[in-house]
Amino acid sequence: MDQDMLDRLRKELEEDRRQQLEQLEAYGADPYGETVLDLGGGEEGFADSGQVTEQRSEALAQIDQSRHRLQQIGEALTRMDDGVYGVCVDCGNEIDPARLEARPLSIRCVRDAGRG
């Protein structure tokens, strides 16, 4: 993989990290822990409690998804720093650059990713 592509993917990953951090901040969630300050909805009546519970569940799912993605981004940036970004973690072969362009968080080549 050439340096221009690596630089472009690093920039993309760093922007994705910034967006994930902003989203977690908007929810009042600690990006690297389990704390969530306030999901709101504590003053609704009983009739609204089901809707509030559903909204909280959706927010918590989004928080978990953002935290997981943030972890994956961090791992990808670390692999870049270590010089092993774009190398399949299973077989050690190079991951097709087109795959990395489409999915910068890929850690497996197509063959090994398909093994599931």
PDB file of N, CA and C in Angstrom, residues 2-3 24 36 41 46 53 55 57 60-62 71 73 78-79 84-85 87 90 92-93 99 105 107:
ATOM      1  N   ASP A   2       0.558   2.185  -0.853  1.00  0.00           N
ATOM      2  CA  ASP A   2       1.406   3.374  -0.942  1.00  0.00           C
ATOM      3  C   ASP A   2       1.097   4.367   0.189  1.00  0.00           C
ATOM      4  N   GLN A   3       2.029   5.256   0.433  1.00  0.00           N
ATOM      5  CA  GLN A   3       1.927   6.209   1.539  1.00  0.00           C
ATOM      6  C   GLN A   3       0.755   7.176   1.375  1.00  0.00           C
ATOM      7  N   LEU A  24     -20.887  10.515  21.184  1.00  0.00           N
ATOM      8  CA  LEU A  24     -20.891  10.048  22.570  1.00  0.00           C
ATOM      9  C   LEU A  24     -21.019  11.214  23.540  1.00  0.00           C
ATOM     10  N   VAL A  36     -22.779   6.794  31.562  1.00  0.00           N
ATOM     11  CA  VAL A  36     -23.682   7.616  30.769  1.00  0.00           C
ATOM     12  C   VAL A  36     -24.339   8.560  31.758  1.00  0.00           C
ATOM     13  N   GLY A  41     -35.811  11.634  30.424  1.00  0.00           N
ATOM     14  CA  GLY A  41     -37.050  10.889  30.510  1.00  0.00           C
ATOM     15  C   GLY A  41     -37.486  10.498  31.900  1.00  0.00           C
ATOM     16  N   PHE A  46     -46.753   7.524  33.682  1.00  0.00           N
ATOM     17  CA  PHE A  46     -46.720   6.077  33.481  1.00  0.00           C
ATOM     18  C   PHE A  46     -47.038   5.689  32.037  1.00  0.00           C
ATOM     19  N   THR A  53     -38.676   4.044  27.763  1.00  0.00           N
ATOM     20  CA  THR A  53     -37.811   2.864  27.855  1.00  0.00           C
ATOM     21  C   THR A  53     -37.256   2.491  26.486  1.00  0.00           C
ATOM     22  N   GLN A  55     -36.830   4.519  23.913  1.00  0.00           N
ATOM     23  CA  GLN A  55     -35.869   5.554  23.516  1.00  0.00           C
ATOM     24  C   GLN A  55     -34.535   5.374  24.236  1.00  0.00           C
ATOM     25  N   SER A  57     -33.351   2.548  25.390  1.00  0.00           N
ATOM     26  CA  SER A  57     -32.723   1.350  24.828  1.00  0.00           C
ATOM     27  C   SER A  57     -32.034   1.660  23.504  1.00  0.00           C
ATOM     28  N   LEU A  60     -28.881   3.678  24.260  1.00  0.00           N
ATOM     29  CA  LEU A  60     -27.824   2.819  24.793  1.00  0.00           C
ATOM     30  C   LEU A  60     -27.215   1.938  23.707  1.00  0.00           C
ATOM     31  N   ALA A  61     -28.045   1.465  22.780  1.00  0.00           N
ATOM     32  CA  ALA A  61     -27.525   0.666  21.661  1.00  0.00           C
ATOM     33  C   ALA A  61     -26.612   1.519  20.788  1.00  0.00           C
ATOM     34  N   GLN A  62     -26.998   2.752  20.532  1.00  0.00           N
ATOM     35  CA  GLN A  62     -26.177   3.661  19.729  1.00  0.00           C
ATOM     36  C   GLN A  62     -24.864   3.966  20.449  1.00  0.00           C
ATOM     37  N   GLN A  71     -13.313   1.894  19.418  1.00  0.00           N
ATOM     38  CA  GLN A  71     -12.266   0.921  19.736  1.00  0.00           C
ATOM     39  C   GLN A  71     -11.621   0.380  18.455  1.00  0.00           C
ATOM     40  N   ILE A  73     -11.459   1.843  15.552  1.00  0.00           N
ATOM     41  CA  ILE A  73     -10.682   2.925  14.943  1.00  0.00           C
ATOM     42  C   ILE A  73      -9.334   3.037  15.643  1.00  0.00           C
ATOM     43  N   THR A  78      -3.502   2.229  15.577  1.00  0.00           N
ATOM     44  CA  THR A  78      -2.338   1.585  16.198  1.00  0.00           C
ATOM     45  C   THR A  78      -1.629   0.679  15.194  1.00  0.00           C
ATOM     46  N   ARG A  79      -2.404  -0.073  14.403  1.00  0.00           N
ATOM     47  CA  ARG A  79      -1.790  -0.925  13.375  1.00  0.00           C
ATOM     48  C   ARG A  79      -1.033  -0.065  12.362  1.00  0.00           C
ATOM     49  N   VAL A  84       1.673  -2.410  10.525  1.00  0.00           N
ATOM     50  CA  VAL A  84       1.024  -3.662  10.148  1.00  0.00           C
ATOM     51  C   VAL A  84      -0.402  -3.450   9.635  1.00  0.00           C
ATOM     52  N   TYR A  85      -0.777  -2.209   9.416  1.00  0.00           N
ATOM     53  CA  TYR A  85      -2.103  -1.935   8.849  1.00  0.00           C
ATOM     54  C   TYR A  85      -2.149  -2.506   7.438  1.00  0.00           C
ATOM     55  N   VAL A  87      -2.454  -5.756   6.849  1.00  0.00           N
ATOM     56  CA  VAL A  87      -1.978  -7.133   6.901  1.00  0.00           C
ATOM     57  C   VAL A  87      -3.035  -7.959   7.627  1.00  0.00           C
ATOM     58  N   ASP A  90      -5.170 -13.037  10.362  1.00  0.00           N
ATOM     59  CA  ASP A  90      -5.230 -14.499  10.362  1.00  0.00           C
ATOM     60  C   ASP A  90      -4.106 -15.139   9.560  1.00  0.00           C
ATOM     61  N   GLY A  92      -1.694 -13.325   7.560  1.00  0.00           N
ATOM     62  CA  GLY A  92      -0.493 -12.513   7.397  1.00  0.00           C
ATOM     63  C   GLY A  92      -0.282 -11.960   6.004  1.00  0.00           C
ATOM     64  N   ASN A  93      -1.191 -12.246   5.084  1.00  0.00           N
ATOM     65  CA  ASN A  93      -1.090 -11.707   3.736  1.00  0.00           C
ATOM     66  C   ASN A  93      -1.634 -10.284   3.694  1.00  0.00           C
ATOM     67  N   ARG A  99     -10.277  -3.296  -0.737  1.00  0.00           N
ATOM     68  CA  ARG A  99     -11.070  -3.659   0.457  1.00  0.00           C
ATOM     69  C   ARG A  99     -10.880  -2.614   1.544  1.00  0.00           C
ATOM     70  N   LEU A 105     -11.635  -0.327   8.363  1.00  0.00           N
ATOM     71  CA  LEU A 105     -11.454  -1.033   9.634  1.00  0.00           C
ATOM     72  C   LEU A 105     -11.185  -2.524   9.446  1.00  0.00           C
ATOM     73  N   ILE A 107      -9.612  -6.021   9.169  1.00  0.00           N
ATOM     74  CA  ILE A 107      -8.397  -6.616   9.734  1.00  0.00           C
ATOM     75  C   ILE A 107      -8.103  -7.978   9.103  1.00  0.00           C
TER      76      ILE A 107
END
